[in-house]
Amino acid sequence: TLRRGGGPKGTLRRGGGPKGTLRRGGGPKGTLRRGGGPKGTLRRGGGPKGTLRRGGGPKGTLRRGGGPKGTLRRGGGPKGTLRRGGGPKGTLRRGGGPKGTLRRGGGPKGTLRRGGGPKGTLRRGGGPKGTLRRGGGPKGTLRRGGGPKGTLRRGGGPKGTLRRGGGPKGTLRRGGGPKGTLRRGGGPKGTLRRGGGPKGTL
């Protein structure tokens, strides 16, 4: 035993394995490289034969993930998970949803944007499909109010409440009266002025 190893005759090298272990690994004969696996494990991974790269998976795991064969990328999912998400095959993007979830939302297939709603929720609201805007109301609520469809403005009333008042449809101004109260008073229709009396009190 001419050399540094403590094995049987002919162990010429640094490993403490059986005869012919020429290199640093402690595996069986012919382990030429750094891994401790069976014969032919040429690389850094500790898996079975042919694990060429950093992952510890079965044969052919060429990349950083620890999944089955062919997992080329960073995700730990099944075969073909190319990107950062941990979902099933074909999840190309950051979300963890099913196949084809291309975007940041965690909803079902096709949720392209920031909302977590069902398919096609393109915008910031969490409502049903097509809620394009900031309100959390039903479909078509385009603006800041939380009312039903078509509430385009700041008031929380029914459809068409275009202005600041909280009254019924058509309340254009600051008063909370019925339709057509154009001015500051809270009286009936046509009270144009500052008093709270009947019509015509200027």
PDB file of C-alpha atoms in Angstrom:
ATOM      1  CA  THR A   1       0.000   0.000   0.000  1.00  0.00           C
ATOM      2  CA  LEU A   2       2.134   2.700  -1.440  1.00  0.00           C
ATOM      3  CA  ARG A   3      -0.146   5.631  -1.040  1.00  0.00           C
ATOM      4  CA  ARG A   4      -2.306   7.796   1.212  1.00  0.00           C
ATOM      5  CA  GLY A   5      -5.447   5.658   1.326  1.00  0.00           C
ATOM      6  CA  GLY A   6      -5.985   2.988   3.940  1.00  0.00           C
ATOM      7  CA  GLY A   7      -7.658   0.446   1.652  1.00  0.00           C
ATOM      8  CA  PRO A   8      -6.402  -2.837   0.160  1.00  0.00           C
ATOM      9  CA  LYS A   9      -3.482  -3.189  -2.214  1.00  0.00           C
ATOM     10  CA  GLY A  10      -3.238  -0.744  -5.048  1.00  0.00           C
ATOM     11  CA  THR A  11      -5.275   2.070  -3.496  1.00  0.00           C
ATOM     12  CA  LEU A  12      -3.151   4.766  -5.014  1.00  0.00           C
ATOM     13  CA  ARG A  13      -5.243   7.721  -4.180  1.00  0.00           C
ATOM     14  CA  ARG A  14      -7.076   9.765  -1.549  1.00  0.00           C
ATOM     15  CA  GLY A  15     -10.333   7.822  -1.294  1.00  0.00           C
ATOM     16  CA  GLY A  16     -10.852   5.101   1.271  1.00  0.00           C
ATOM     17  CA  GLY A  17     -12.975   2.832  -0.937  1.00  0.00           C
ATOM     18  CA  PRO A  18     -12.181  -0.563  -2.548  1.00  0.00           C
ATOM     19  CA  LYS A  19      -9.533  -1.196  -5.177  1.00  0.00           C
ATOM     20  CA  GLY A  20      -9.220   1.245  -7.998  1.00  0.00           C
ATOM     21  CA  THR A  21     -10.913   4.197  -6.293  1.00  0.00           C
ATOM     22  CA  LEU A  22      -8.761   6.772  -7.971  1.00  0.00           C
ATOM     23  CA  ARG A  23     -10.361   9.942  -6.784  1.00  0.00           C
ATOM     24  CA  ARG A  24     -12.001  11.908  -3.977  1.00  0.00           C
ATOM     25  CA  GLY A  25     -15.318  10.078  -3.705  1.00  0.00           C
ATOM     26  CA  GLY A  26     -15.799   7.221  -1.294  1.00  0.00           C
ATOM     27  CA  GLY A  27     -18.019   5.126  -3.553  1.00  0.00           C
ATOM     28  CA  PRO A  28     -17.364   1.806  -5.363  1.00  0.00           C
ATOM     29  CA  LYS A  29     -14.869   1.232  -8.154  1.00  0.00           C
ATOM     30  CA  GLY A  30     -14.636   3.758 -10.911  1.00  0.00           C
ATOM     31  CA  THR A  31     -16.161   6.678  -8.993  1.00  0.00           C
ATOM     32  CA  LEU A  32     -14.051   9.281 -10.666  1.00  0.00           C
ATOM     33  CA  ARG A  33     -15.676  12.362  -9.284  1.00  0.00           C
ATOM     34  CA  ARG A  34     -16.920  14.273  -6.258  1.00  0.00           C
ATOM     35  CA  GLY A  35     -20.266  12.535  -5.724  1.00  0.00           C
ATOM     36  CA  GLY A  36     -20.618   9.508  -3.512  1.00  0.00           C
ATOM     37  CA  GLY A  37     -23.023   7.607  -5.761  1.00  0.00           C
ATOM     38  CA  PRO A  38     -22.516   4.413  -7.814  1.00  0.00           C
ATOM     39  CA  LYS A  39     -20.242   4.011 -10.810  1.00  0.00           C
ATOM     40  CA  GLY A  40     -20.143   6.766 -13.342  1.00  0.00           C
ATOM     41  CA  THR A  41     -21.489   9.545 -11.113  1.00  0.00           C
ATOM     42  CA  LEU A  42     -19.365  12.187 -12.714  1.00  0.00           C
ATOM     43  CA  ARG A  43     -20.806  15.243 -11.101  1.00  0.00           C
ATOM     44  CA  ARG A  44     -21.746  17.094  -7.926  1.00  0.00           C
ATOM     45  CA  GLY A  45     -25.155  15.560  -7.265  1.00  0.00           C
ATOM     46  CA  GLY A  46     -25.591  12.608  -4.972  1.00  0.00           C
ATOM     47  CA  GLY A  47     -28.199  10.832  -7.082  1.00  0.00           C
ATOM     48  CA  PRO A  48     -27.976   7.651  -9.206  1.00  0.00           C
ATOM     49  CA  LYS A  49     -26.028   7.211 -12.425  1.00  0.00           C
ATOM     50  CA  GLY A  50     -25.973  10.026 -14.891  1.00  0.00           C
ATOM     51  CA  THR A  51     -26.904  12.830 -12.496  1.00  0.00           C
ATOM     52  CA  LEU A  52     -24.722  15.375 -14.182  1.00  0.00           C
ATOM     53  CA  ARG A  53     -25.621  18.503 -12.314  1.00  0.00           C
ATOM     54  CA  ARG A  54     -26.540  20.107  -9.009  1.00  0.00           C
ATOM     55  CA  GLY A  55     -29.907  18.473  -8.388  1.00  0.00           C
ATOM     56  CA  GLY A  56     -30.240  15.325  -6.342  1.00  0.00           C
ATOM     57  CA  GLY A  57     -32.982  13.759  -8.457  1.00  0.00           C
ATOM     58  CA  PRO A  58     -32.955  10.669 -10.707  1.00  0.00           C
ATOM     59  CA  LYS A  59     -31.105  10.276 -13.981  1.00  0.00           C
ATOM     60  CA  GLY A  60     -31.054  13.177 -16.349  1.00  0.00           C
ATOM     61  CA  THR A  61     -31.882  15.907 -13.828  1.00  0.00           C
ATOM     62  CA  LEU A  62     -29.812  18.509 -15.546  1.00  0.00           C
ATOM     63  CA  ARG A  63     -30.764  21.509 -13.525  1.00  0.00           C
ATOM     64  CA  ARG A  64     -31.259  23.111 -10.126  1.00  0.00           C
ATOM     65  CA  GLY A  65     -34.653  21.627  -9.264  1.00  0.00           C
ATOM     66  CA  GLY A  66     -35.006  18.369  -7.382  1.00  0.00           C
ATOM     67  CA  GLY A  67     -37.889  17.025  -9.445  1.00  0.00           C
ATOM     68  CA  PRO A  68     -38.045  14.111 -11.894  1.00  0.00           C
ATOM     69  CA  LYS A  69     -36.241  13.846 -15.205  1.00  0.00           C
ATOM     70  CA  GLY A  70     -36.172  16.867 -17.413  1.00  0.00           C
ATOM     71  CA  THR A  71     -36.914  19.488 -14.746  1.00  0.00           C
ATOM     72  CA  LEU A  72     -34.734  22.112 -16.322  1.00  0.00           C
ATOM     73  CA  ARG A  73     -35.595  25.051 -14.173  1.00  0.00           C
ATOM     74  CA  ARG A  74     -35.962  26.525 -10.705  1.00  0.00           C
ATOM     75  CA  GLY A  75     -39.390  25.178  -9.780  1.00  0.00           C
ATOM     76  CA  GLY A  76     -39.818  21.982  -7.807  1.00  0.00           C
ATOM     77  CA  GLY A  77     -42.905  20.795  -9.660  1.00  0.00           C
ATOM     78  CA  PRO A  78     -43.391  17.870 -12.077  1.00  0.00           C
ATOM     79  CA  LYS A  79     -41.888  17.510 -15.523  1.00  0.00           C
ATOM     80  CA  GLY A  80     -41.717  20.544 -17.703  1.00  0.00           C
ATOM     81  CA  THR A  81     -42.108  23.169 -14.963  1.00  0.00           C
ATOM     82  CA  LEU A  82     -39.865  25.670 -16.625  1.00  0.00           C
ATOM     83  CA  ARG A  83     -40.152  28.618 -14.330  1.00  0.00           C
ATOM     84  CA  ARG A  84     -40.524  29.933 -10.790  1.00  0.00           C
ATOM     85  CA  GLY A  85     -44.007  28.631  -9.972  1.00  0.00           C
ATOM     86  CA  GLY A  86     -44.502  25.337  -8.181  1.00  0.00           C
ATOM     87  CA  GLY A  87     -47.619  24.324 -10.088  1.00  0.00           C
ATOM     88  CA  PRO A  88     -48.209  21.502 -12.593  1.00  0.00           C
ATOM     89  CA  LYS A  89     -46.685  21.182 -16.034  1.00  0.00           C
ATOM     90  CA  GLY A  90     -46.504  24.251 -18.170  1.00  0.00           C
ATOM     91  CA  THR A  91     -46.828  26.815 -15.368  1.00  0.00           C
ATOM     92  CA  LEU A  92     -44.590  29.345 -16.980  1.00  0.00           C
ATOM     93  CA  ARG A  93     -44.971  32.186 -14.570  1.00  0.00           C
ATOM     94  CA  ARG A  94     -44.969  33.405 -10.984  1.00  0.00           C
ATOM     95  CA  GLY A  95     -48.421  32.200  -9.918  1.00  0.00           C
ATOM     96  CA  GLY A  96     -48.952  28.825  -8.313  1.00  0.00           C
ATOM     97  CA  GLY A  97     -52.182  28.015 -10.122  1.00  0.00           C
ATOM     98  CA  PRO A  98     -52.941  25.378 -12.765  1.00  0.00           C
ATOM     99  CA  LYS A  99     -51.520  25.223 -16.257  1.00  0.00           C
ATOM    100  CA  GLY A 100     -51.294  28.436 -18.179  1.00  0.00           C
ATOM    101  CA  THR A 101     -51.506  30.816 -15.203  1.00  0.00           C
ATOM    102  CA  LEU A 102     -49.280  33.394 -16.775  1.00  0.00           C
ATOM    103  CA  ARG A 103     -49.516  36.155 -14.265  1.00  0.00           C
ATOM    104  CA  ARG A 104     -49.321  37.322 -10.663  1.00  0.00           C
ATOM    105  CA  GLY A 105     -52.790  36.347  -9.472  1.00  0.00           C
ATOM    106  CA  GLY A 106     -53.436  33.081  -7.690  1.00  0.00           C
ATOM    107  CA  GLY A 107     -56.778  32.375  -9.314  1.00  0.00           C
ATOM    108  CA  PRO A 108     -57.798  29.764 -11.891  1.00  0.00           C
ATOM    109  CA  LYS A 109     -56.624  29.550 -15.474  1.00  0.00           C
ATOM    110  CA  GLY A 110     -56.334  32.744 -17.410  1.00  0.00           C
ATOM    111  CA  THR A 111     -56.172  35.157 -14.453  1.00  0.00           C
ATOM    112  CA  LEU A 112     -53.834  37.542 -16.162  1.00  0.00           C
ATOM    113  CA  ARG A 113     -53.565  40.301 -13.636  1.00  0.00           C
ATOM    114  CA  ARG A 114     -53.443  41.319  -9.986  1.00  0.00           C
ATOM    115  CA  GLY A 115     -56.934  40.320  -8.895  1.00  0.00           C
ATOM    116  CA  GLY A 116     -57.664  36.924  -7.413  1.00  0.00           C
ATOM    117  CA  GLY A 117     -61.035  36.467  -9.072  1.00  0.00           C
ATOM    118  CA  PRO A 118     -62.175  33.987 -11.729  1.00  0.00           C
ATOM    119  CA  LYS A 119     -60.981  33.808 -15.302  1.00  0.00           C
ATOM    120  CA  GLY A 120     -60.623  37.029 -17.178  1.00  0.00           C
ATOM    121  CA  THR A 121     -60.402  39.357 -14.155  1.00  0.00           C
ATOM    122  CA  LEU A 122     -58.113  41.801 -15.823  1.00  0.00           C
ATOM    123  CA  ARG A 123     -57.920  44.455 -13.179  1.00  0.00           C
ATOM    124  CA  ARG A 124     -57.442  45.386  -9.537  1.00  0.00           C
ATOM    125  CA  GLY A 125     -60.908  44.530  -8.240  1.00  0.00           C
ATOM    126  CA  GLY A 126     -61.742  41.105  -6.864  1.00  0.00           C
ATOM    127  CA  GLY A 127     -65.172  40.868  -8.434  1.00  0.00           C
ATOM    128  CA  PRO A 128     -66.470  38.619 -11.210  1.00  0.00           C
ATOM    129  CA  LYS A 129     -65.267  38.549 -14.789  1.00  0.00           C
ATOM    130  CA  GLY A 130     -64.775  41.843 -16.515  1.00  0.00           C
ATOM    131  CA  THR A 131     -64.505  44.043 -13.398  1.00  0.00           C
ATOM    132  CA  LEU A 132     -62.050  46.409 -14.947  1.00  0.00           C
ATOM    133  CA  ARG A 133     -61.851  49.046 -12.283  1.00  0.00           C
ATOM    134  CA  ARG A 134     -61.348  49.939  -8.636  1.00  0.00           C
ATOM    135  CA  GLY A 135     -64.834  49.273  -7.283  1.00  0.00           C
ATOM    136  CA  GLY A 136     -65.754  45.957  -5.710  1.00  0.00           C
ATOM    137  CA  GLY A 137     -69.267  45.833  -7.110  1.00  0.00           C
ATOM    138  CA  PRO A 138     -70.785  43.581  -9.786  1.00  0.00           C
ATOM    139  CA  LYS A 139     -69.854  43.483 -13.447  1.00  0.00           C
ATOM    140  CA  GLY A 140     -69.214  46.751 -15.178  1.00  0.00           C
ATOM    141  CA  THR A 141     -68.578  48.880 -12.069  1.00  0.00           C
ATOM    142  CA  LEU A 142     -66.059  51.104 -13.728  1.00  0.00           C
ATOM    143  CA  ARG A 143     -65.353  53.655 -11.038  1.00  0.00           C
ATOM    144  CA  ARG A 144     -64.983  54.410  -7.348  1.00  0.00           C
ATOM    145  CA  GLY A 145     -68.538  53.797  -6.178  1.00  0.00           C
ATOM    146  CA  GLY A 146     -69.607  50.426  -4.823  1.00  0.00           C
ATOM    147  CA  GLY A 147     -73.058  50.456  -6.381  1.00  0.00           C
ATOM    148  CA  PRO A 148     -74.594  48.297  -9.126  1.00  0.00           C
ATOM    149  CA  LYS A 149     -73.611  48.219 -12.778  1.00  0.00           C
ATOM    150  CA  GLY A 150     -72.972  51.502 -14.485  1.00  0.00           C
ATOM    151  CA  THR A 151     -72.307  53.576 -11.345  1.00  0.00           C
ATOM    152  CA  LEU A 152     -69.798  55.815 -12.974  1.00  0.00           C
ATOM    153  CA  ARG A 153     -69.266  58.323 -10.200  1.00  0.00           C
ATOM    154  CA  ARG A 154     -68.588  58.947  -6.535  1.00  0.00           C
ATOM    155  CA  GLY A 155     -72.062  58.348  -5.121  1.00  0.00           C
ATOM    156  CA  GLY A 156     -73.183  54.954  -3.884  1.00  0.00           C
ATOM    157  CA  GLY A 157     -76.676  55.126  -5.346  1.00  0.00           C
ATOM    158  CA  PRO A 158     -78.299  53.167  -8.181  1.00  0.00           C
ATOM    159  CA  LYS A 159     -77.361  53.273 -11.846  1.00  0.00           C
ATOM    160  CA  GLY A 160     -76.725  56.669 -13.353  1.00  0.00           C
ATOM    161  CA  THR A 161     -76.013  58.549 -10.106  1.00  0.00           C
ATOM    162  CA  LEU A 162     -73.514  60.850 -11.677  1.00  0.00           C
ATOM    163  CA  ARG A 163     -72.885  63.239  -8.822  1.00  0.00           C
ATOM    164  CA  ARG A 164     -72.021  63.721  -5.176  1.00  0.00           C
ATOM    165  CA  GLY A 165     -75.451  63.280  -3.619  1.00  0.00           C
ATOM    166  CA  GLY A 166     -76.641  59.978  -2.205  1.00  0.00           C
ATOM    167  CA  GLY A 167     -80.209  60.261  -3.476  1.00  0.00           C
ATOM    168  CA  PRO A 168     -82.045  58.417  -6.260  1.00  0.00           C
ATOM    169  CA  LYS A 169     -81.291  58.585  -9.964  1.00  0.00           C
ATOM    170  CA  GLY A 170     -80.600  61.986 -11.426  1.00  0.00           C
ATOM    171  CA  THR A 171     -79.601  63.767  -8.194  1.00  0.00           C
ATOM    172  CA  LEU A 172     -77.034  65.939  -9.841  1.00  0.00           C
ATOM    173  CA  ARG A 173     -75.926  68.145  -6.981  1.00  0.00           C
ATOM    174  CA  ARG A 174     -75.194  68.407  -3.278  1.00  0.00           C
ATOM    175  CA  GLY A 175     -78.687  67.968  -1.883  1.00  0.00           C
ATOM    176  CA  GLY A 176     -80.073  64.601  -0.801  1.00  0.00           C
ATOM    177  CA  GLY A 177     -83.593  65.159  -2.128  1.00  0.00           C
ATOM    178  CA  PRO A 178     -85.529  63.504  -4.976  1.00  0.00           C
ATOM    179  CA  LYS A 179     -84.740  63.698  -8.669  1.00  0.00           C
ATOM    180  CA  GLY A 180     -84.028  67.109 -10.100  1.00  0.00           C
ATOM    181  CA  THR A 181     -82.938  68.841  -6.868  1.00  0.00           C
ATOM    182  CA  LEU A 182     -80.432  71.047  -8.544  1.00  0.00           C
ATOM    183  CA  ARG A 183     -79.374  73.198  -5.627  1.00  0.00           C
ATOM    184  CA  ARG A 184     -78.230  73.325  -2.020  1.00  0.00           C
ATOM    185  CA  GLY A 185     -81.618  73.004  -0.330  1.00  0.00           C
ATOM    186  CA  GLY A 186     -83.163  69.683   0.668  1.00  0.00           C
ATOM    187  CA  GLY A 187     -86.686  70.505  -0.513  1.00  0.00           C
ATOM    188  CA  PRO A 188     -88.745  69.211  -3.459  1.00  0.00           C
ATOM    189  CA  LYS A 189     -87.916  69.639  -7.117  1.00  0.00           C
ATOM    190  CA  GLY A 190     -87.158  73.150  -8.304  1.00  0.00           C
ATOM    191  CA  THR A 191     -85.961  74.609  -4.983  1.00  0.00           C
ATOM    192  CA  LEU A 192     -83.280  76.698  -6.563  1.00  0.00           C
ATOM    193  CA  ARG A 193     -82.074  78.665  -3.578  1.00  0.00           C
ATOM    194  CA  ARG A 194     -80.692  78.526  -0.082  1.00  0.00           C
ATOM    195  CA  GLY A 195     -83.910  78.203   1.903  1.00  0.00           C
ATOM    196  CA  GLY A 196     -85.471  74.887   2.890  1.00  0.00           C
ATOM    197  CA  GLY A 197     -89.064  75.933   2.193  1.00  0.00           C
ATOM    198  CA  PRO A 198     -91.462  75.028  -0.647  1.00  0.00           C
ATOM    199  CA  LYS A 199     -90.882  75.827  -4.281  1.00  0.00           C
ATOM    200  CA  GLY A 200     -90.123  79.392  -5.189  1.00  0.00           C
ATOM    201  CA  THR A 201     -88.606  80.498  -1.852  1.00  0.00           C
ATOM    202  CA  LEU A 202     -85.724  82.411  -3.338  1.00  0.00           C
TER     203      LEU A 202
END
